[in-house]
XYZ file of C-alpha atoms in Angstrom:
746
model
C 37.870 14.450 72.605
C 34.431 15.278 71.241
C 31.565 15.656 73.682
C 28.250 15.708 71.856
C 25.100 17.419 72.993
C 22.540 14.703 73.372
C 20.265 16.090 70.688
C 22.690 17.963 68.432
C 21.824 17.326 64.758
C 23.836 19.577 62.406
C 23.423 18.665 58.717
C 26.832 20.050 57.823
C 30.398 20.152 59.203
C 30.577 21.980 62.529
C 33.192 22.833 65.107
C 32.311 21.518 68.533
C 34.014 22.595 71.731
C 34.629 19.668 74.018
C 35.396 19.491 77.677
C 35.515 16.436 79.840
C 32.540 17.597 81.858
C 30.184 15.072 80.313
C 32.405 12.217 81.420
C 32.512 13.289 85.059
C 31.047 11.035 87.660
C 31.800 10.362 91.273
C 34.517 7.870 90.349
C 36.402 10.256 88.041
C 39.922 10.851 89.230
C 41.661 12.745 86.440
C 41.591 16.497 86.071
C 40.083 18.113 83.016
C 42.293 18.522 79.935
C 42.430 21.876 78.191
C 39.534 22.642 75.868
C 40.341 21.573 72.362
C 38.586 22.112 69.059
C 37.613 19.059 67.052
C 35.846 19.000 63.689
C 33.041 16.484 63.300
C 31.490 15.636 59.942
C 27.728 15.656 60.435
C 25.902 14.136 63.392
C 26.452 10.532 64.330
C 24.515 8.836 67.085
C 26.331 6.106 68.956
C 25.321 3.348 71.371
C 28.903 2.748 72.424
C 31.147 4.340 75.048
C 34.871 3.684 75.159
C 35.174 4.203 78.913
C 33.116 3.611 82.049
C 34.851 4.831 85.179
C 32.193 3.231 87.390
C 34.201 0.051 86.821
C 37.512 0.807 88.539
C 37.762 4.581 88.926
C 40.761 4.603 86.582
C 41.410 6.063 83.163
C 40.929 2.806 81.275
C 39.163 1.879 78.079
C 36.526 -0.833 78.327
C 38.738 -3.188 76.359
C 41.458 -2.786 79.021
C 39.123 -3.419 81.977
C 39.107 -6.910 83.581
C 35.347 -6.865 84.176
C 32.078 -6.926 82.248
C 30.732 -3.368 81.980
C 27.662 -2.151 80.081
C 26.818 1.454 79.214
C 23.418 2.750 78.111
C 24.204 5.920 76.171
C 22.150 9.069 75.767
C 21.627 8.249 72.088
C 20.003 4.913 72.954
C 17.843 6.578 75.612
C 16.680 9.077 73.002
C 16.029 6.506 70.275
C 13.880 4.426 72.630
C 12.207 7.537 74.091
C 12.936 6.172 77.557
C 10.771 7.633 80.322
C 11.728 5.195 83.080
C 14.833 3.231 83.978
C 12.923 -0.049 83.571
C 12.898 0.487 79.816
C 16.558 1.535 79.803
C 18.035 -1.400 81.714
C 16.280 -4.048 79.625
C 19.080 -3.311 77.120
C 21.752 -4.788 79.421
C 22.643 -8.481 79.264
C 22.383 -10.012 82.719
C 19.893 -7.461 84.098
C 16.361 -8.630 84.925
C 13.430 -6.351 85.693
C 11.234 -7.452 88.566
C 7.705 -6.341 89.230
C 7.695 -2.839 90.683
C 8.454 -3.244 94.347
C 7.341 -1.801 97.652
C 6.543 1.891 97.374
C 6.918 2.050 93.594
C 10.708 2.047 93.464
C 12.562 0.283 90.660
C 13.681 -3.283 91.345
C 16.253 -5.129 89.246
C 18.533 -8.097 89.510
C 22.029 -8.380 88.068
C 23.184 -11.931 87.353
C 20.305 -13.220 89.457
C 20.896 -11.081 92.573
C 18.628 -8.269 93.730
C 20.370 -4.929 93.072
C 18.174 -2.783 95.342
C 21.148 -2.058 97.630
C 23.393 -1.158 94.724
C 21.738 1.746 92.905
C 23.926 4.845 92.588
C 23.666 8.299 91.116
C 26.942 9.933 90.068
C 28.790 7.301 92.081
C 26.895 7.831 95.369
C 24.420 5.294 96.733
C 20.808 6.518 96.692
C 19.068 3.273 97.581
C 19.451 0.537 100.166
C 17.352 -2.259 101.601
C 16.024 -0.113 104.443
C 15.057 3.189 102.838
C 13.990 1.711 99.491
C 10.305 2.328 100.117
C 10.961 6.025 100.765
C 12.434 6.776 97.337
C 10.388 8.195 94.450
C 10.756 6.629 91.041
C 13.777 7.802 89.055
C 13.318 10.617 86.566
C 15.288 9.994 83.362
C 15.306 13.480 81.829
C 18.542 14.512 83.580
C 20.332 11.182 83.083
C 23.154 11.347 80.546
C 23.976 7.630 80.590
C 23.679 4.530 82.757
C 26.671 2.373 83.658
C 26.341 -1.196 84.932
C 29.349 -2.888 86.534
C 28.762 -6.632 86.881
C 30.073 -8.860 89.641
C 30.919 -8.093 93.300
C 32.009 -4.463 93.621
C 33.116 -4.149 97.248
C 36.542 -2.878 96.139
C 35.118 0.531 95.189
C 31.581 0.562 96.552
C 31.654 -1.360 99.817
C 28.718 -3.529 100.824
C 26.220 -4.685 98.230
C 24.856 -7.669 96.336
C 27.349 -9.689 94.243
C 25.540 -9.236 90.928
C 26.868 -5.715 90.387
C 25.948 -2.033 90.636
C 23.825 0.400 88.604
C 25.149 3.954 88.326
C 23.006 6.763 86.855
C 25.286 9.504 85.471
C 23.511 12.867 85.291
C 24.032 15.575 82.685
C 26.883 18.051 83.267
C 27.330 21.726 82.486
C 29.338 22.551 79.387
C 30.782 25.761 78.020
C 29.183 25.525 74.586
C 25.719 27.054 74.522
C 22.909 24.556 74.056
C 19.210 24.330 74.828
C 16.295 22.072 74.034
C 12.631 21.703 74.813
C 10.601 18.582 74.125
C 6.887 17.889 74.420
C 5.706 14.285 74.702
C 2.228 12.736 74.667
C 0.934 9.221 74.405
C -1.290 6.390 75.483
C -3.044 6.384 78.851
C -3.189 10.167 78.905
C 0.594 10.465 79.133
C 1.810 14.082 78.944
C 5.294 15.396 79.623
C 7.470 18.418 78.931
C 11.267 18.472 79.261
C 13.597 21.471 79.137
C 17.400 21.468 79.138
C 19.778 24.410 78.815
C 23.512 24.796 79.359
C 26.339 27.171 78.505
C 28.866 29.646 79.829
C 27.791 32.042 82.576
C 27.860 35.442 80.920
C 31.348 36.362 79.745
C 33.047 34.020 82.231
C 34.917 31.574 80.041
C 35.516 28.968 82.748
C 32.124 28.954 84.447
C 29.156 26.997 83.105
C 25.631 26.181 84.186
C 23.032 23.573 83.337
C 19.356 23.397 84.234
C 17.154 20.396 83.495
C 13.459 20.566 84.373
C 10.488 18.303 83.639
C 6.802 17.967 84.394
C 4.824 14.759 83.863
C 1.111 14.067 84.217
C 0.019 10.563 83.266
C -2.389 7.755 83.945
C -1.992 4.013 83.375
C -3.568 1.111 81.539
C -4.573 0.010 85.035
C -7.708 1.557 86.532
C -7.255 4.140 89.302
C -3.503 4.577 88.662
C -1.909 7.979 87.966
C 1.400 9.841 88.336
C 2.285 13.531 88.580
C 5.998 14.267 88.800
C 8.273 17.321 88.777
C 12.064 17.431 88.412
C 14.302 20.487 88.772
C 18.078 19.992 88.517
C 20.335 23.097 88.379
C 24.130 22.658 88.340
C 27.114 25.024 88.237
C 30.683 24.185 87.252
C 34.131 25.734 87.085
C 36.109 24.223 84.194
C 39.811 24.959 84.213
C 42.796 23.363 82.529
C 43.838 21.537 85.719
C 40.794 21.944 87.972
C 37.141 21.038 87.768
C 34.515 21.915 90.394
C 30.783 21.231 90.254
C 27.830 21.717 92.593
C 24.229 20.743 91.969
C 20.788 20.242 93.463
C 18.258 17.681 92.248
C 14.659 17.939 93.446
C 11.928 15.424 92.596
C 8.303 15.705 93.712
C 6.276 12.603 92.909
C 2.564 12.004 93.512
C 1.222 8.633 92.425
C -0.995 5.642 93.008
C 0.668 2.709 94.708
C -0.004 -0.191 92.319
C 0.835 -3.673 93.578
C -0.097 -5.379 90.334
C -2.294 -8.399 89.738
C -3.291 -11.610 91.526
C -3.363 -15.291 90.638
C -6.288 -17.711 90.723
C -6.051 -21.146 92.334
C -4.831 -22.204 95.772
C -1.825 -23.511 97.655
C -2.722 -27.166 97.029
C -3.767 -27.234 93.359
C -1.359 -24.427 92.464
C -1.742 -20.813 91.300
C -2.359 -19.587 87.755
C -3.624 -16.632 85.712
C -7.220 -17.404 84.752
C -9.961 -15.987 82.527
C -11.544 -14.425 85.629
C -8.711 -11.881 85.697
C -7.686 -9.021 83.429
C -4.521 -6.934 83.545
C -6.377 -3.614 83.573
C -8.008 -4.311 86.934
C -6.586 -2.397 89.903
C -6.270 -4.627 92.966
C -5.903 -1.853 95.503
C -8.368 0.324 97.402
C -9.683 3.215 95.241
C -9.169 6.721 96.676
C -6.673 5.287 99.198
C -3.557 4.212 97.255
C -3.697 7.328 95.062
C -2.661 9.549 97.992
C 0.966 8.387 97.896
C 3.478 11.271 97.850
C 7.284 11.305 97.739
C 9.936 14.018 97.729
C 13.645 13.649 97.095
C 16.319 16.327 97.434
C 19.885 15.516 96.451
C 22.719 17.960 97.054
C 26.001 16.974 95.442
C 29.448 18.400 94.763
C 32.714 17.243 93.285
C 36.142 18.773 92.810
C 39.101 17.457 90.861
C 42.594 18.862 90.553
C 45.654 17.774 88.597
C 48.505 18.391 91.034
C 51.232 17.514 88.546
C 51.914 15.157 85.653
C 51.484 12.019 87.783
C 49.179 12.967 90.671
C 45.456 13.745 90.604
C 43.185 14.299 93.586
C 39.384 14.267 93.710
C 36.680 14.939 96.265
C 32.967 14.166 96.057
C 29.997 14.678 98.358
C 26.378 13.624 98.004
C 23.414 13.860 100.344
C 20.013 12.488 99.351
C 16.978 13.062 101.562
C 13.793 11.165 100.780
C 10.399 11.686 102.379
C 7.440 9.521 101.512
C 3.905 8.912 102.715
C 2.890 5.607 101.205
C -0.812 4.734 101.061
C -0.771 1.078 100.254
C -3.122 -1.872 99.958
C -2.654 -5.253 98.387
C -4.379 -8.641 98.144
C -3.919 -11.224 100.871
C -5.073 -14.822 101.239
C -8.776 -15.033 102.117
C -9.416 -15.447 105.845
C -10.900 -18.844 106.629
C -9.881 -20.463 103.330
C -7.790 -23.500 104.334
C -6.232 -23.676 100.856
C -4.951 -20.058 100.924
C -6.847 -18.858 97.851
C -6.382 -15.205 96.876
C -9.439 -15.206 94.572
C -12.559 -16.815 96.043
C -13.220 -20.261 94.486
C -16.209 -20.426 92.142
C -19.356 -21.692 93.854
C -17.997 -21.088 97.361
C -19.240 -18.587 99.965
C -16.465 -16.213 98.861
C -16.995 -16.718 95.115
C -15.068 -14.073 93.075
C -13.975 -12.165 96.192
C -10.478 -10.778 96.796
C -9.415 -9.563 100.251
C -7.330 -6.368 100.104
C -5.394 -5.351 103.204
C -4.957 -1.578 103.728
C -1.644 -0.214 104.982
C 0.096 3.107 105.362
C 3.706 4.050 106.056
C 5.218 7.443 106.769
C 8.971 7.427 106.346
C 12.092 9.355 105.551
C 15.505 8.222 104.460
C 18.890 9.923 104.285
C 21.907 8.713 102.290
C 25.152 10.680 102.659
C 28.521 9.959 101.105
C 31.914 11.665 101.301
C 34.827 10.408 99.214
C 38.440 11.530 98.805
C 40.599 9.945 96.090
C 44.264 10.040 95.057
C 45.380 8.709 91.680
C 49.000 8.234 90.658
C 50.166 7.382 87.134
C 53.863 6.571 86.754
C 56.518 4.171 85.462
C 58.651 2.276 87.944
C 62.307 1.371 87.673
C 61.481 -1.954 86.006
C 59.708 -0.375 83.038
C 56.200 -1.177 84.286
C 53.458 1.445 84.069
C 51.158 1.889 87.079
C 47.804 3.485 87.742
C 47.359 3.485 91.508
C 44.138 4.566 93.182
C 43.814 5.098 96.933
C 40.593 6.424 98.438
C 38.711 6.958 101.650
C 34.896 6.751 101.685
C 32.455 7.515 104.455
C 28.818 6.589 103.900
C 25.874 7.008 106.255
C 22.457 5.481 105.613
C 19.537 6.228 107.889
C 15.805 5.707 107.758
C 12.855 6.251 110.066
C 9.557 4.755 109.011
C 6.351 4.174 110.966
C 3.760 1.745 109.667
C 0.025 1.387 110.111
C -2.264 -1.477 109.179
C -6.006 -1.752 108.730
C -7.832 -3.844 111.281
C -9.866 -5.513 108.543
C -9.587 -6.286 104.858
C -11.643 -4.600 102.153
C -13.418 -7.078 99.866
C -13.470 -6.697 96.095
C -15.747 -8.676 93.772
C -13.958 -9.295 90.463
C -17.244 -10.112 88.717
C -19.190 -6.982 89.723
C -16.323 -4.542 90.368
C -17.708 -3.669 93.811
C -15.626 -2.787 96.868
C -17.083 -3.155 100.348
C -16.153 -3.781 103.983
C -15.862 -7.323 105.260
C -19.105 -7.689 107.297
C -17.469 -10.384 109.448
C -14.889 -7.999 110.945
C -16.303 -4.629 112.105
C -13.998 -1.732 112.935
C -12.329 -2.184 116.308
C -13.594 0.399 118.838
C -11.025 2.992 119.850
C -8.926 2.828 116.682
C -8.401 5.724 114.299
C -11.263 5.279 111.867
C -10.668 5.811 108.161
C -13.651 6.338 105.877
C -12.445 6.084 102.285
C -15.961 6.371 100.840
C -19.512 5.283 101.657
C -18.667 1.590 101.190
C -15.172 1.389 102.700
C -14.351 1.976 106.354
C -11.603 0.484 108.493
C -9.538 1.225 111.568
C -5.800 1.917 111.463
C -3.543 0.088 113.894
C -0.217 1.796 114.645
C 2.351 -0.989 114.385
C 5.061 1.224 115.866
C 8.422 1.944 114.267
C 8.846 -0.452 111.383
C 12.371 0.789 110.687
C 14.444 3.183 112.770
C 18.071 2.667 111.946
C 21.243 4.639 111.301
C 24.268 2.928 109.791
C 27.715 4.215 108.951
C 30.324 2.575 106.749
C 33.904 3.747 106.341
C 36.188 2.223 103.762
C 39.806 2.528 102.708
C 40.812 0.980 99.427
C 43.874 0.803 97.248
C 44.312 -0.744 93.842
C 47.075 -0.905 91.280
C 46.636 -1.479 87.557
C 50.045 -2.541 86.234
C 50.926 -2.649 82.529
C 53.864 -5.001 82.079
C 53.990 -4.442 78.314
C 51.623 -3.905 75.386
C 50.078 -7.349 75.852
C 49.803 -7.944 79.608
C 48.261 -6.010 82.482
C 47.374 -6.941 86.053
C 44.932 -5.462 88.547
C 45.262 -6.048 92.284
C 43.352 -4.247 95.024
C 41.699 -4.514 98.395
C 39.323 -2.626 100.644
C 38.896 -2.582 104.385
C 35.381 -1.619 105.510
C 34.075 -0.827 108.967
C 30.286 -0.915 109.303
C 28.649 0.413 112.477
C 25.098 0.657 113.762
C 24.806 4.136 115.275
C 21.674 3.111 117.179
C 23.191 -0.075 118.592
C 26.691 0.398 120.012
C 27.200 -3.366 120.262
C 27.072 -3.827 116.492
C 30.320 -3.354 114.580
C 30.960 -5.315 111.404
C 34.394 -5.323 109.707
C 35.217 -6.728 106.290
C 38.178 -7.008 103.935
C 37.412 -7.614 100.274
C 39.848 -8.006 97.424
C 39.777 -8.016 93.655
C 42.337 -9.124 91.136
C 42.351 -9.604 87.405
C 44.616 -10.076 84.428
C 44.210 -8.710 80.886
C 45.915 -10.188 77.822
C 45.809 -8.074 74.654
C 47.268 -10.046 71.713
C 46.091 -7.380 69.266
C 45.066 -3.748 69.574
C 41.377 -4.570 69.106
C 41.216 -7.834 71.044
C 41.597 -8.637 74.735
C 41.037 -11.574 77.061
C 40.558 -11.179 80.801
C 40.085 -13.226 83.946
C 39.133 -11.901 87.366
C 38.464 -12.850 90.971
C 36.401 -10.557 93.195
C 34.828 -10.592 96.642
C 31.773 -8.891 98.075
C 29.697 -8.694 101.198
C 26.373 -7.438 102.477
C 26.464 -6.356 106.106
C 23.915 -7.756 108.509
C 22.783 -4.171 109.194
C 21.904 -4.793 112.806
C 19.475 -7.599 112.018
C 19.010 -9.854 115.017
C 17.669 -13.332 115.643
C 14.950 -14.157 118.161
C 17.585 -14.391 120.912
C 18.824 -10.848 120.322
C 22.081 -11.868 118.619
C 23.373 -10.087 115.495
C 23.302 -12.354 112.466
C 26.369 -12.778 110.239
C 27.021 -10.686 107.116
C 26.442 -12.267 103.719
C 29.663 -12.883 101.760
C 30.263 -13.658 98.104
C 33.013 -14.727 95.702
C 32.979 -14.392 91.910
C 35.213 -15.887 89.229
C 34.873 -14.435 85.723
C 36.544 -14.812 82.337
C 35.788 -12.957 79.147
C 36.811 -11.593 75.790
C 36.351 -8.135 74.250
C 36.676 -7.564 70.521
C 36.478 -4.276 68.631
C 35.409 -4.531 65.001
C 34.888 -2.224 62.038
C 37.624 0.228 63.054
C 36.463 0.270 66.690
C 32.880 1.065 65.721
C 31.498 -2.165 67.206
C 32.363 -3.763 70.550
C 31.594 -7.421 71.279
C 31.871 -8.568 74.893
C 31.460 -12.166 76.059
C 31.768 -13.271 79.683
C 31.511 -16.465 81.711
C 30.964 -16.101 85.461
C 30.406 -18.138 88.612
C 29.184 -16.440 91.834
C 28.763 -18.073 95.240
C 26.962 -16.305 98.079
C 26.749 -17.615 101.650
C 24.892 -16.873 104.903
C 21.723 -15.591 103.212
C 19.621 -13.445 105.582
C 15.885 -14.180 105.849
C 13.007 -13.045 108.030
C 11.954 -15.919 110.273
C 8.613 -14.446 111.435
C 7.064 -12.616 108.456
C 4.075 -10.398 109.193
C 4.984 -9.730 112.828
C 5.467 -6.187 114.201
C 9.040 -6.978 115.330
C 10.936 -9.021 112.748
C 13.613 -11.620 113.487
C 16.245 -12.884 111.046
C 18.578 -15.796 110.510
C 21.355 -16.821 108.113
C 20.077 -19.636 105.944
C 22.139 -21.559 103.426
C 23.943 -20.526 100.267
C 23.205 -19.829 96.603
C 25.058 -19.951 93.317
C 24.620 -18.128 90.015
C 26.618 -18.985 86.929
C 26.131 -18.053 83.342
C 27.188 -16.585 80.042
C 26.622 -13.071 78.689
C 27.122 -11.713 75.195
C 26.745 -8.067 74.159
C 27.155 -6.395 70.754
C 27.131 -2.601 70.903
C 27.972 0.177 68.444
C 27.336 0.911 64.824
C 27.785 -1.284 61.788
C 27.859 1.675 59.396
C 27.614 5.411 60.034
C 23.858 5.074 59.479
C 23.166 1.740 61.214
C 23.536 1.357 64.986
C 22.790 -1.637 67.204
C 22.549 -2.747 70.843
C 22.082 -6.474 71.415
C 22.587 -9.016 74.154
C 22.014 -12.620 75.142
C 22.156 -14.072 78.650
C 22.171 -17.600 79.984
C 21.704 -17.678 83.773
C 21.704 -20.804 85.921
C 20.742 -20.051 89.533
C 20.517 -22.585 92.348
C 20.103 -22.839 96.105
C 23.178 -24.848 97.044
C 22.426 -25.088 100.784
C 18.832 -25.141 102.000
C 17.383 -23.646 105.152
C 16.915 -25.376 108.472
C 14.172 -23.356 110.200
C 10.845 -21.726 109.307
C 11.945 -21.312 105.682
C 13.073 -24.882 105.119
C 9.947 -25.596 103.053
C 10.686 -22.807 100.557
C 14.462 -22.337 100.719
C 15.075 -25.799 99.325
C 18.389 -27.058 98.012
C 18.339 -27.356 94.225
C 15.587 -24.772 93.650
C 16.113 -21.786 91.342
C 15.747 -18.064 92.056
C 12.280 -16.621 91.348
C 11.900 -14.274 88.402
C 15.271 -15.146 86.850
C 15.037 -16.629 83.348
C 17.461 -19.233 82.053
C 17.564 -17.424 78.720
C 16.975 -13.782 77.812
C 17.597 -11.787 74.653
C 17.513 -8.125 73.653
C 18.038 -6.439 70.314
C 17.491 -2.816 69.364
C 18.617 -1.226 66.125
C 18.148 1.988 64.156
C 18.895 2.931 60.568
C 19.096 6.543 59.435
C 18.320 7.689 55.874
C 18.933 11.203 54.486
C 15.685 12.545 53.033
C 15.459 16.072 51.697
C 17.202 18.454 54.068
C 16.742 16.144 57.048
C 17.175 12.570 58.207
C 14.639 9.797 58.677
C 15.391 7.206 61.346
C 13.652 3.827 61.403
C 14.187 1.298 64.145
C 12.815 -1.234 66.545
C 13.621 -3.846 69.114
C 12.892 -7.351 70.343
C 13.031 -8.262 74.041
C 12.473 -11.832 75.139
C 12.939 -14.225 78.054
C 12.157 -17.855 78.908
C 9.934 -19.195 81.701
C 10.502 -18.100 85.296
C 9.353 -19.343 88.687
C 7.045 -17.108 90.735
C 8.686 -17.909 94.081
C 11.417 -19.932 95.764
C 8.990 -22.836 96.038
C 9.469 -23.431 92.282
C 5.918 -24.682 91.738
C 4.196 -21.799 89.950
C 5.724 -20.771 86.614
C 5.198 -17.708 84.419
C 5.421 -18.378 80.680
C 8.119 -17.088 78.363
C 7.410 -13.925 76.400
C 8.611 -11.752 73.541
C 7.926 -8.032 73.205
C 8.402 -6.126 69.942
C 8.832 -2.322 69.746
C 8.969 -0.004 66.738
C 10.208 3.584 66.422
C 10.716 6.325 63.848
C 11.830 9.947 63.809
C 12.453 12.727 61.331
C 14.930 15.478 62.168
C 15.573 18.630 60.209
C 17.688 21.551 61.393
C 16.645 22.290 64.988
C 13.428 20.247 64.904
C 12.746 16.596 65.522
C 9.487 14.600 65.542
C 9.487 11.051 66.917
C 7.044 8.173 67.333
C 7.623 5.085 69.508
C 5.297 2.080 69.716
C 5.965 -0.389 72.535
C 4.644 -3.950 72.585
C 3.178 -3.608 69.135
C 1.800 -7.182 69.197
C 0.089 -6.509 72.562
C 1.883 -9.458 74.166
C 0.552 -10.397 77.608
C 3.024 -11.732 80.165
C 3.658 -11.831 83.917
C 6.544 -10.666 86.116
C 7.374 -11.720 89.654
C 8.614 -9.706 92.618
C 12.207 -10.133 93.744
C 13.148 -13.170 95.840
C 9.598 -14.022 96.990
C 9.743 -17.041 99.281
C 6.297 -18.646 98.854
C 3.678 -19.113 96.132
C 0.867 -17.798 98.317
C 2.722 -14.493 98.746
C 3.624 -14.392 95.044
C -0.069 -14.880 94.142
C -0.826 -11.390 95.467
C 2.250 -9.678 93.946
C 2.072 -10.220 90.193
C 3.416 -7.800 87.622
C 1.826 -7.647 84.176
C 2.988 -6.474 80.790
C 1.968 -3.026 79.602
C -0.429 -3.239 76.623
C 0.452 -1.721 73.268
C 1.294 1.944 73.829
C 2.278 4.901 71.674
C 4.437 7.915 72.549
C 4.862 10.887 70.213
C 7.167 13.844 70.726
C 8.301 17.106 69.170
C 11.657 18.593 70.152
C 13.295 21.928 69.342
C 16.929 22.898 69.961
C 18.249 26.400 70.409
């Protein structure tokens, strides 16, 4: 096996030591093979991985796996000069980027379903619906690759949305000495430095270290918006022939401006739209207030794997992520006294050109802890069938404690003059904590009490068996029992059994067909209705069929999948905006579609990553209470396009003693609805990127231009219920931007 350094560029034949360290993640269950020496002719970048153990936790190639799995490799991350996971995941068919959500965290959907509960790092959950706002944005410098498993994943991961999971795999120590430093600069005063070094510890042949560190200081195309971020990630590993042990610490300090995006003109009767009165560079928050947002994240993680004998492997993993965040927030709300719920004051009215911005603040911390123990057996039975059996126990605890504050009055902003000022109709309430942002802005803060104070624990036992009957047929069968408890409410205890099964038919070595059935659930997490009763968990069922075809001597992998997902007992807030929220289970939804991905390289110099997605989402059972007007049977999910397309390709040309790489990409999607009401639509869009680099010996210079045509388009927030709420939560495209970098390896 050859494990490449992510920036290694030798112009001649080299000998590379390879260990399986770089393929470790929290689902890995096989011990490390002995170090072997492999000769590699030149450097070859690749967008394709043969395995993704996030899928089943077994030692299977992608072509053998009865599920759709996508992998974003380090080479693709480097070619696109990715600085945020938004830009990385746009390369995956079936994944949709929403507008940045509450607190600045990343928000995505997979196959139409919000994936905010299903974001993992090295196989351990780092995000969930309750502590999402406490998490700083993800730093990409220490990410080796990103794996996306599509469809319900309760078998391995427990509760979560049925679209799938996103797993960030971080870089691992390796014995071979390697180091790099890269300096980046670009549009909007973007500046960043990244350092990465790994190798053996002194003369100890089996001990290795790795340290990744970054510093970023940047602004934005939007006024008032900035970010300053630090990452430090040291790791140590013992790499033996039968045993692998790793420990690491990841620390992120993130200071930024909370940016809620843009607004829409119009009203709730005539409809909402993006008008000439607006521009995407305008910041619709309170200056000198939102920019005080701070977040810290500390993740401590460890894993150990041991090959007991020829058929039995054991593995242990532990991860604890602590997040602390003080979020200074403000965002537009419907104008008080306007019966039509306008967000921008109608022209010629008493509130002409005015936008009301509501100040808020939250102080919260979240803690995600996971322990997992896994046994894997590989053997042949007495009937000549080959088995890979995985049995594991997982304990996961998710807690969060967040207190919220709200201003007693809105701050008014005039989009014509650019002025901010207090609303003269609502003076500060006597006795409240008074906040003076500047000479023109003063308001009182109301303590709304504990917005979230919850502690949940989930324990799961799962077993699965992948049976090879012969060279053509294989069968997967597995189930998981989960017990979900609310540690702050002894009366809440939610049990679930989920199963998964699938069959793989391989008529030829490079061609396979598969079909699968999988179940998922999302626990009710202690949510209660207005009568104090716990609501039901959400459950889901997915049926999927697909084909995987390797071409050009396994250089290129084509994956096509058809799927149909049903989800029932959807949980919704029935009294939005109130200090104490109540919930109810309302209706059911369906998502069905087709995905096509082409990944790999056509020649040794020409690599490609492409995908097409057709997604048909529908509310199949409407609501019956306060949400009946928006959760309407037959309506589509907001923000989810019927059609989306991505293509990125690079071609490398030897020039002189180095190599010139030229590439670019096209990313496109069709119209989307802004909310569940399905009245306001955002137009289709196409973004074009270009890139080039020149590498010679240990040096590399690179230039990336994003959105070269300066396309303007809008993005919605995930699963917004009403147009009036969507009108104050609008994401906008980033204008044409340039990033240049110089990297040196040692």
